[in-house]
PDB file of C-alpha atoms in Angstrom:
ATOM      1  CA  MET A 960      25.602 -33.567 -80.149  1.00  0.00           C
ATOM      2  CA  ALA A 961      23.785 -35.661 -77.786  1.00  0.00           C
ATOM      3  CA  ASP A 962      26.596 -37.885 -76.896  1.00  0.00           C
ATOM      4  CA  GLU A 963      28.529 -34.603 -76.062  1.00  0.00           C
ATOM      5  CA  VAL A 964      25.762 -33.571 -73.642  1.00  0.00           C
ATOM      6  CA  GLN A 965      25.943 -37.028 -71.907  1.00  0.00           C
ATOM      7  CA  ASN A 966      29.476 -37.033 -71.723  1.00  0.00           C
ATOM      8  CA  ALA A 967      29.269 -33.761 -69.944  1.00  0.00           C
ATOM      9  CA  ALA A 968      26.712 -34.538 -67.534  1.00  0.00           C
ATOM     10  CA  PRO A 969      29.047 -36.873 -65.441  1.00  0.00           C
ATOM     11  CA  GLY A 970      31.780 -34.177 -65.123  1.00  0.00           C
ATOM     12  CA  ALA A 971      29.187 -31.606 -63.807  1.00  0.00           C
ATOM     13  CA  GLU A 972      28.009 -33.825 -61.195  1.00  0.00           C
ATOM     14  CA  GLN A 973      31.430 -34.700 -60.343  1.00  0.00           C
ATOM     15  CA  SER A 974      32.406 -31.025 -59.982  1.00  0.00           C
ATOM     16  CA  ALA A 975      29.204 -30.567 -58.043  1.00  0.00           C
ATOM     17  CA  THR A 976      30.068 -33.183 -55.496  1.00  0.00           C
ATOM     18  CA  GLY A 977      33.318 -31.254 -54.503  1.00  0.00           C
ATOM     19  CA  THR A 978      36.359 -33.063 -56.156  1.00  0.00           C
ATOM     20  CA  GLU A 979      39.980 -31.395 -56.234  1.00  0.00           C
ATOM     21  CA  GLY A 980      39.974 -27.980 -57.823  1.00  0.00           C
ATOM     22  CA  THR A 981      36.278 -27.448 -57.463  1.00  0.00           C
ATOM     23  CA  VAL A 982      34.708 -24.914 -54.886  1.00  0.00           C
ATOM     24  CA  PRO A 983      32.863 -26.890 -51.881  1.00  0.00           C
ATOM     25  CA  GLN A 984      29.259 -26.397 -51.589  1.00  0.00           C
ATOM     26  CA  GLN A 985      28.485 -24.066 -48.609  1.00  0.00           C
ATOM     27  CA  ARG A 986      26.442 -25.336 -45.855  1.00  0.00           C
ATOM     28  CA  GLU A 987      23.883 -23.160 -43.829  1.00  0.00           C
ATOM     29  CA  GLY A 988      25.395 -22.783 -40.491  1.00  0.00           C
ATOM     30  CA  ALA A 989      23.916 -22.986 -37.180  1.00  0.00           C
ATOM     31  CA  GLY A 990      24.691 -19.060 -36.502  1.00  0.00           C
ATOM     32  CA  GLY A 991      25.498 -17.395 -33.381  1.00  0.00           C
ATOM     33  CA  PRO A 992      23.133 -15.882 -30.624  1.00  0.00           C
ATOM     34  CA  GLY A 993      23.166 -12.589 -32.617  1.00  0.00           C
ATOM     35  CA  GLY A 994      26.765 -11.051 -31.521  1.00  0.00           C
ATOM     36  CA  PRO A 995      29.574 -10.948 -33.772  1.00  0.00           C
ATOM     37  CA  GLY A 996      29.401 -14.729 -34.784  1.00  0.00           C
ATOM     38  CA  GLY A 997      27.411 -16.350 -37.373  1.00  0.00           C
ATOM     39  CA  GLY A 998      30.047 -17.283 -39.989  1.00  0.00           C
ATOM     40  CA  PRO A 999      28.402 -18.943 -43.115  1.00  0.00           C
ATOM     41  CA  GLY A1000      25.370 -19.073 -41.113  1.00  0.00           C
ATOM     42  CA  GLY A1001      24.936 -15.308 -40.846  1.00  0.00           C
ATOM     43  CA  ASN A1002      21.459 -15.102 -41.955  1.00  0.00           C
ATOM     44  CA  ARG A1003      20.338 -17.139 -38.732  1.00  0.00           C
ATOM     45  CA  GLY A1004      22.756 -14.800 -36.361  1.00  0.00           C
ATOM     46  CA  PRO A1005      20.857 -11.569 -37.002  1.00  0.00           C
ATOM     47  CA  ARG A1006      17.674 -13.484 -36.189  1.00  0.00           C
ATOM     48  CA  GLY A1007      18.761 -14.680 -32.971  1.00  0.00           C
ATOM     49  CA  GLY A1008      20.217 -11.471 -32.016  1.00  0.00           C
ATOM     50  CA  ARG A1009      16.580  -9.816 -32.644  1.00  0.00           C
ATOM     51  CA  GLY A1010      15.191 -12.697 -30.756  1.00  0.00           C
ATOM     52  CA  ARG A1011      17.420 -11.764 -27.731  1.00  0.00           C
ATOM     53  CA  GLY A1012      16.407  -8.315 -28.018  1.00  0.00           C
ATOM     54  CA  ASN A1013      12.642  -9.266 -28.044  1.00  0.00           C
ATOM     55  CA  ASP A1014      13.335 -11.196 -24.752  1.00  0.00           C
ATOM     56  CA  ASN A1015      14.917  -8.311 -23.143  1.00  0.00           C
ATOM     57  CA  ARG A1016      12.158  -6.062 -24.137  1.00  0.00           C
ATOM     58  CA  GLY A1017       9.676  -8.584 -22.851  1.00  0.00           C
ATOM     59  CA  GLY A1018      11.390  -8.951 -19.576  1.00  0.00           C
ATOM     60  CA  ARG A1019      11.377  -4.980 -19.135  1.00  0.00           C
ATOM     61  CA  GLY A1020       7.647  -5.004 -19.721  1.00  0.00           C
ATOM     62  CA  ARG A1021       7.002  -7.540 -17.201  1.00  0.00           C
ATOM     63  CA  ASP A1022       9.053  -5.715 -14.518  1.00  0.00           C
ATOM     64  CA  ASP A1023       7.155  -2.610 -15.483  1.00  0.00           C
ATOM     65  CA  ARG A1024       3.925  -4.324 -15.155  1.00  0.00           C
ATOM     66  CA  ASN A1025       5.177  -5.973 -11.966  1.00  0.00           C
ATOM     67  CA  ARG A1026       6.159  -2.389 -10.517  1.00  0.00           C
ATOM     68  CA  ARG A1027       2.767  -0.928 -11.741  1.00  0.00           C
ATOM     69  CA  GLY A1028       0.631  -3.729 -10.386  1.00  0.00           C
ATOM     70  CA  GLY A1029       2.084  -3.706  -6.826  1.00  0.00           C
ATOM     71  CA  ARG A1030       0.393  -1.516  -4.172  1.00  0.00           C
ATOM     72  CA  ASP A1031       1.938   1.781  -3.404  1.00  0.00           C
ATOM     73  CA  ASN A1032       2.162   2.348   0.221  1.00  0.00           C
ATOM     74  CA  ARG A1033       3.333   6.054   0.015  1.00  0.00           C
ATOM     75  CA  ASP A1034       1.111   8.924  -0.007  1.00  0.00           C
ATOM     76  CA  GLU A1035       1.563  12.092  -2.252  1.00  0.00           C
ATOM     77  CA  GLY A1036       4.096  13.658   0.151  1.00  0.00           C
ATOM     78  CA  GLY A1037       6.349  10.284  -0.075  1.00  0.00           C
ATOM     79  CA  GLU A1038       5.677   9.074   3.294  1.00  0.00           C
ATOM     80  CA  GLU A1039       5.563   5.460   4.106  1.00  0.00           C
ATOM     81  CA  LEU A1040       2.052   4.352   5.187  1.00  0.00           C
ATOM     82  CA  VAL A1041       0.792   1.608   7.289  1.00  0.00           C
ATOM     83  CA  GLU A1042      -2.006  -0.442   5.760  1.00  0.00           C
ATOM     84  CA  LYS A1043      -4.157  -2.669   7.926  1.00  0.00           C
ATOM     85  CA  LEU A1044      -7.201  -4.851   6.720  1.00  0.00           C
ATOM     86  CA  VAL A1045      -9.896  -4.605   9.356  1.00  0.00           C
ATOM     87  CA  HIS A1046     -12.627  -6.684   7.946  1.00  0.00           C
ATOM     88  CA  ILE A1047     -13.850  -8.088   4.684  1.00  0.00           C
ATOM     89  CA  ASN A1048     -17.505  -8.911   4.038  1.00  0.00           C
ATOM     90  CA  ARG A1049     -18.950 -11.336   1.532  1.00  0.00           C
ATOM     91  CA  VAL A1050     -22.297 -10.824  -0.086  1.00  0.00           C
ATOM     92  CA  SER A1051     -24.089 -12.903  -2.505  1.00  0.00           C
ATOM     93  CA  LYS A1052     -27.151 -12.061  -4.718  1.00  0.00           C
ATOM     94  CA  THR A1053     -29.187 -14.699  -6.104  1.00  0.00           C
ATOM     95  CA  VAL A1054     -29.862 -14.199  -9.920  1.00  0.00           C
ATOM     96  CA  LYS A1055     -31.068 -16.347 -12.917  1.00  0.00           C
ATOM     97  CA  GLY A1056     -28.547 -18.992 -13.312  1.00  0.00           C
ATOM     98  CA  GLY A1057     -26.952 -18.851 -10.006  1.00  0.00           C
ATOM     99  CA  LYS A1058     -25.504 -16.390  -7.493  1.00  0.00           C
ATOM    100  CA  ARG A1059     -23.148 -13.351  -7.780  1.00  0.00           C
ATOM    101  CA  PHE A1060     -20.627 -12.601  -5.061  1.00  0.00           C
ATOM    102  CA  GLY A1061     -19.397  -9.388  -4.038  1.00  0.00           C
ATOM    103  CA  PHE A1062     -16.803  -8.300  -1.371  1.00  0.00           C
ATOM    104  CA  ALA A1063     -16.617  -5.213   0.991  1.00  0.00           C
ATOM    105  CA  ALA A1064     -13.340  -4.388   2.578  1.00  0.00           C
ATOM    106  CA  LEU A1065     -12.846  -2.030   5.432  1.00  0.00           C
ATOM    107  CA  VAL A1066      -9.281  -0.710   5.679  1.00  0.00           C
ATOM    108  CA  VAL A1067      -7.155   1.676   8.096  1.00  0.00           C
ATOM    109  CA  VAL A1068      -4.120   3.704   6.963  1.00  0.00           C
ATOM    110  CA  GLY A1069      -1.886   5.789   8.886  1.00  0.00           C
ATOM    111  CA  ASP A1070       1.759   7.122   8.633  1.00  0.00           C
ATOM    112  CA  GLY A1071       2.521   6.308  12.321  1.00  0.00           C
ATOM    113  CA  SER A1072       3.175   9.781  13.386  1.00  0.00           C
ATOM    114  CA  GLY A1073      -0.143  11.358  13.961  1.00  0.00           C
ATOM    115  CA  ARG A1074      -2.119  10.759  10.904  1.00  0.00           C
ATOM    116  CA  VAL A1075      -4.691   8.303  10.137  1.00  0.00           C
ATOM    117  CA  GLY A1076      -7.713   7.453   8.115  1.00  0.00           C
ATOM    118  CA  PHE A1077     -10.227   4.478   7.234  1.00  0.00           C
ATOM    119  CA  GLY A1078     -12.075   3.805   4.051  1.00  0.00           C
ATOM    120  CA  HIS A1079     -14.207   0.991   2.651  1.00  0.00           C
ATOM    121  CA  GLY A1080     -14.589  -0.310  -0.825  1.00  0.00           C
ATOM    122  CA  LYS A1081     -17.068  -2.652  -2.632  1.00  0.00           C
ATOM    123  CA  ALA A1082     -16.216  -4.900  -5.773  1.00  0.00           C
ATOM    124  CA  ARG A1083     -16.568  -8.246  -7.184  1.00  0.00           C
ATOM    125  CA  GLU A1084     -13.051  -9.513  -6.250  1.00  0.00           C
ATOM    126  CA  VAL A1085     -11.206  -9.166  -3.041  1.00  0.00           C
ATOM    127  CA  PRO A1086      -7.875  -7.302  -4.293  1.00  0.00           C
ATOM    128  CA  GLU A1087     -10.117  -4.649  -6.035  1.00  0.00           C
ATOM    129  CA  ALA A1088     -12.137  -3.996  -3.112  1.00  0.00           C
ATOM    130  CA  ILE A1089      -9.071  -3.603  -0.745  1.00  0.00           C
ATOM    131  CA  SER A1090      -7.691  -0.956  -3.385  1.00  0.00           C
ATOM    132  CA  LYS A1091     -10.986   0.896  -3.222  1.00  0.00           C
ATOM    133  CA  ALA A1092     -10.960   0.876   0.480  1.00  0.00           C
ATOM    134  CA  THR A1093      -7.181   2.136   0.670  1.00  0.00           C
ATOM    135  CA  ALA A1094      -7.672   4.973  -1.944  1.00  0.00           C
ATOM    136  CA  ALA A1095     -10.733   6.156   0.206  1.00  0.00           C
ATOM    137  CA  ALA A1096      -8.648   5.983   3.335  1.00  0.00           C
ATOM    138  CA  LYS A1097      -5.728   8.012   2.124  1.00  0.00           C
ATOM    139  CA  LYS A1098      -8.050  10.621   0.971  1.00  0.00           C
ATOM    140  CA  GLY A1099      -9.988  10.903   4.522  1.00  0.00           C
ATOM    141  CA  MET A1100      -6.783  11.018   6.612  1.00  0.00           C
ATOM    142  CA  ILE A1101      -7.018  13.368   9.796  1.00  0.00           C
ATOM    143  CA  ARG A1102      -4.387  14.633  12.079  1.00  0.00           C
ATOM    144  CA  VAL A1103      -4.286  13.770  15.637  1.00  0.00           C
ATOM    145  CA  SER A1104      -2.046  15.536  18.123  1.00  0.00           C
ATOM    146  CA  LEU A1105       0.053  13.021  20.604  1.00  0.00           C
ATOM    147  CA  LYS A1106       1.631  13.678  23.665  1.00  0.00           C
ATOM    148  CA  ASP A1107       5.301  12.940  23.464  1.00  0.00           C
ATOM    149  CA  GLY A1108       4.451  11.163  20.244  1.00  0.00           C
ATOM    150  CA  ARG A1109       3.237   8.074  22.178  1.00  0.00           C
ATOM    151  CA  THR A1110      -0.034   8.520  23.676  1.00  0.00           C
ATOM    152  CA  LEU A1111      -3.163  10.961  23.923  1.00  0.00           C
ATOM    153  CA  HIS A1112      -3.331  14.308  25.574  1.00  0.00           C
ATOM    154  CA  HIS A1113      -6.408  13.502  27.565  1.00  0.00           C
ATOM    155  CA  ASP A1114      -9.250  10.932  27.781  1.00  0.00           C
ATOM    156  CA  GLY A1115     -12.105  10.903  25.157  1.00  0.00           C
ATOM    157  CA  LEU A1116     -15.570   9.241  24.309  1.00  0.00           C
ATOM    158  CA  GLY A1117     -16.751   8.751  21.002  1.00  0.00           C
ATOM    159  CA  HIS A1118     -20.456   7.750  19.985  1.00  0.00           C
ATOM    160  CA  PHE A1119     -21.589   6.548  16.659  1.00  0.00           C
ATOM    161  CA  GLY A1120     -24.833   4.524  16.208  1.00  0.00           C
ATOM    162  CA  ALA A1121     -25.093   1.722  18.909  1.00  0.00           C
ATOM    163  CA  GLY A1122     -21.468   2.035  19.439  1.00  0.00           C
ATOM    164  CA  ARG A1123     -19.758   3.771  22.403  1.00  0.00           C
ATOM    165  CA  VAL A1124     -15.853   4.003  22.821  1.00  0.00           C
ATOM    166  CA  TYR A1125     -13.907   5.343  25.543  1.00  0.00           C
ATOM    167  CA  VAL A1126     -10.306   6.209  25.123  1.00  0.00           C
ATOM    168  CA  ARG A1127      -7.480   7.161  27.959  1.00  0.00           C
ATOM    169  CA  SER A1128      -4.015   8.285  27.902  1.00  0.00           C
ATOM    170  CA  ALA A1129      -1.701   6.034  29.695  1.00  0.00           C
ATOM    171  CA  PRO A1130       2.004   6.209  31.098  1.00  0.00           C
ATOM    172  CA  ALA A1131       4.829   4.888  29.256  1.00  0.00           C
ATOM    173  CA  GLY A1132       5.122   1.166  29.150  1.00  0.00           C
ATOM    174  CA  THR A1133       1.361   0.477  29.348  1.00  0.00           C
ATOM    175  CA  GLY A1134       0.917  -0.639  25.571  1.00  0.00           C
ATOM    176  CA  ILE A1135      -2.207  -0.749  23.265  1.00  0.00           C
ATOM    177  CA  ILE A1136      -4.922  -1.760  25.458  1.00  0.00           C
ATOM    178  CA  ALA A1137      -7.565  -2.353  22.477  1.00  0.00           C
ATOM    179  CA  GLY A1138      -8.809  -5.171  20.603  1.00  0.00           C
ATOM    180  CA  GLY A1139     -10.113  -5.581  17.070  1.00  0.00           C
ATOM    181  CA  PRO A1140     -10.620  -2.601  14.818  1.00  0.00           C
ATOM    182  CA  MET A1141      -9.517  -0.027  17.549  1.00  0.00           C
ATOM    183  CA  ARG A1142      -6.191  -1.745  17.743  1.00  0.00           C
ATOM    184  CA  ALA A1143      -5.636  -1.352  14.082  1.00  0.00           C
ATOM    185  CA  VAL A1144      -6.535   2.401  14.358  1.00  0.00           C
ATOM    186  CA  PHE A1145      -3.815   3.121  17.305  1.00  0.00           C
ATOM    187  CA  GLU A1146      -1.161   1.092  15.526  1.00  0.00           C
ATOM    188  CA  SER A1147      -1.542   3.082  12.344  1.00  0.00           C
ATOM    189  CA  LEU A1148      -1.814   6.238  14.347  1.00  0.00           C
ATOM    190  CA  GLY A1149       1.491   5.516  16.071  1.00  0.00           C
ATOM    191  CA  VAL A1150       0.145   5.429  19.514  1.00  0.00           C
ATOM    192  CA  HIS A1151       2.280   3.336  21.862  1.00  0.00           C
ATOM    193  CA  ASP A1152       0.516   3.715  25.282  1.00  0.00           C
ATOM    194  CA  VAL A1153      -3.675   3.724  25.577  1.00  0.00           C
ATOM    195  CA  VAL A1154      -6.290   2.245  27.393  1.00  0.00           C
ATOM    196  CA  THR A1155      -9.798   1.856  25.525  1.00  0.00           C
ATOM    197  CA  LYS A1156     -13.152   0.216  25.951  1.00  0.00           C
ATOM    198  CA  SER A1157     -16.111  -0.604  23.453  1.00  0.00           C
ATOM    199  CA  VAL A1158     -19.372  -0.723  24.900  1.00  0.00           C
ATOM    200  CA  GLY A1159     -22.722  -1.480  22.851  1.00  0.00           C
ATOM    201  CA  THR A1160     -21.583  -3.031  19.695  1.00  0.00           C
ATOM    202  CA  ASN A1161     -18.990  -5.095  18.054  1.00  0.00           C
ATOM    203  CA  ASN A1162     -19.763  -4.050  14.516  1.00  0.00           C
ATOM    204  CA  PRO A1163     -16.150  -3.028  13.026  1.00  0.00           C
ATOM    205  CA  TYR A1164     -17.868  -0.219  11.026  1.00  0.00           C
ATOM    206  CA  ASN A1165     -19.450   1.351  14.010  1.00  0.00           C
ATOM    207  CA  MET A1166     -16.335   0.920  16.147  1.00  0.00           C
ATOM    208  CA  ILE A1167     -14.011   2.628  13.585  1.00  0.00           C
ATOM    209  CA  ARG A1168     -16.288   5.646  13.492  1.00  0.00           C
ATOM    210  CA  ALA A1169     -16.820   5.869  17.027  1.00  0.00           C
ATOM    211  CA  THR A1170     -13.120   5.619  17.498  1.00  0.00           C
ATOM    212  CA  PHE A1171     -12.577   8.382  15.012  1.00  0.00           C
ATOM    213  CA  GLU A1172     -15.250  10.483  16.816  1.00  0.00           C
ATOM    214  CA  ALA A1173     -13.285  10.169  19.991  1.00  0.00           C
ATOM    215  CA  LEU A1174      -9.900  10.993  18.110  1.00  0.00           C
ATOM    216  CA  GLY A1175     -11.392  14.182  16.534  1.00  0.00           C
ATOM    217  CA  GLU A1176     -12.010  15.856  19.976  1.00  0.00           C
ATOM    218  CA  GLN A1177      -8.218  15.699  20.854  1.00  0.00           C
ATOM    219  CA  THR A1178      -6.862  18.987  21.563  1.00  0.00           C
ATOM    220  CA  SER A1179      -2.974  19.641  22.557  1.00  0.00           C
ATOM    221  CA  PRO A1180      -2.171  22.476  25.023  1.00  0.00           C
ATOM    222  CA  ARG A1181      -0.494  24.548  21.870  1.00  0.00           C
ATOM    223  CA  GLN A1182      -3.958  24.419  20.378  1.00  0.00           C
ATOM    224  CA  VAL A1183      -5.803  25.607  23.411  1.00  0.00           C
ATOM    225  CA  ALA A1184      -3.278  28.033  24.027  1.00  0.00           C
ATOM    226  CA  GLN A1185      -3.544  29.659  20.595  1.00  0.00           C
ATOM    227  CA  ARG A1186      -7.278  29.581  20.561  1.00  0.00           C
ATOM    228  CA  ARG A1187      -7.474  31.353  23.901  1.00  0.00           C
ATOM    229  CA  GLY A1188      -4.520  33.959  22.998  1.00  0.00           C
ATOM    230  CA  LYS A1189      -2.292  32.735  26.069  1.00  0.00           C
ATOM    231  CA  LYS A1190       1.053  30.911  26.649  1.00  0.00           C
ATOM    232  CA  ILE A1191       1.165  27.391  27.275  1.00  0.00           C
ATOM    233  CA  ALA A1192       2.944  27.832  30.616  1.00  0.00           C
ATOM    234  CA  ASP A1193       0.112  29.932  31.846  1.00  0.00           C
ATOM    235  CA  LEU A1194      -2.276  26.951  30.905  1.00  0.00           C
ATOM    236  CA  LEU A1195      -0.040  24.500  32.762  1.00  0.00           C
ATOM    237  CA  ARG A1196       0.290  26.660  35.807  1.00  0.00           C
ATOM    238  CA  ARG A1197      -3.209  26.774  36.380  1.00  0.00           C
ATOM    239  CA  GLY A1198      -3.179  23.146  37.071  1.00  0.00           C
ATOM    240  CA  GLY A1199      -1.181  23.811  40.248  1.00  0.00           C
ATOM    241  CA  ALA A1200       2.349  23.377  38.885  1.00  0.00           C
ATOM    242  CA  THR A1201       5.131  26.038  39.727  1.00  0.00           C
ATOM    243  CA  ALA A1202       6.344  28.529  37.324  1.00  0.00           C
ATOM    244  CA  GLU A1203       9.416  26.674  36.786  1.00  0.00           C
ATOM    245  CA  VAL A1204       7.977  23.378  36.281  1.00  0.00           C
ATOM    246  CA  ALA A1205       5.348  25.005  34.025  1.00  0.00           C
ATOM    247  CA  GLU A1206       7.976  26.514  31.866  1.00  0.00           C
ATOM    248  CA  ALA A1207       9.886  22.968  31.647  1.00  0.00           C
ATOM    249  CA  ASP A1208       6.607  21.300  30.637  1.00  0.00           C
ATOM    250  CA  ALA A1209       5.858  23.886  28.030  1.00  0.00           C
ATOM    251  CA  THR A1210       9.167  23.339  26.156  1.00  0.00           C
ATOM    252  CA  MET A1211       8.461  19.842  26.237  1.00  0.00           C
ATOM    253  CA  VAL A1212       5.232  20.473  24.136  1.00  0.00           C
ATOM    254  CA  THR A1213       5.745  19.969  20.516  1.00  0.00           C
ATOM    255  CA  GLU A1214       2.311  19.993  19.044  1.00  0.00           C
TER     256      GLU A1214
END
């Protein structure tokens, strides 16, 4: 019996090595990327497909994070807003073990067609401070009447703290004669022609607040006519214009 077993062993080894008439040993294939392929190595094919699906899902997740992480320049009404960073202040606090730094940002936001606002925010990082300031500016936007959509209706004076600001309407082609924080306000507001002067301080916070004080006093002929219960042409005629010219000017007043 032992001889028979020993004689049979070489035959089994021979059949396993793949001689004629025997079934060749299957090898594990590399597998496809997860599509219809895979062949003998089908076990790896589905794993490759799942891996590709995970990569796609990961890509979509990254795109969603990028879209969510980007700053939205639109307000609740869907209007495109203009954001201008006016000033960043860095402060430090000495504590046990070193210093802690903080940042304060001053931002002006406007839609370029008569609405503008400003806000400031504080945080440990600059982007977070700017985000807080932008959110505060969007909440505090005001409406300013513009003449022909390009300049102010009349001259104005704004005062806040030690800052005093003068604003004057200007003819077409003058441009924005302003500097620093005041220029950012008028560019965001949509004013194309204006002459300004700041006296008393160069503190950007006081200059911005004084400018908004001056803009808050702006009134249009339509607002005055509604308040007094008169027609716009009647108000313009009191300035010395004829009835025909006053009527023509009244039709040009849009706000």
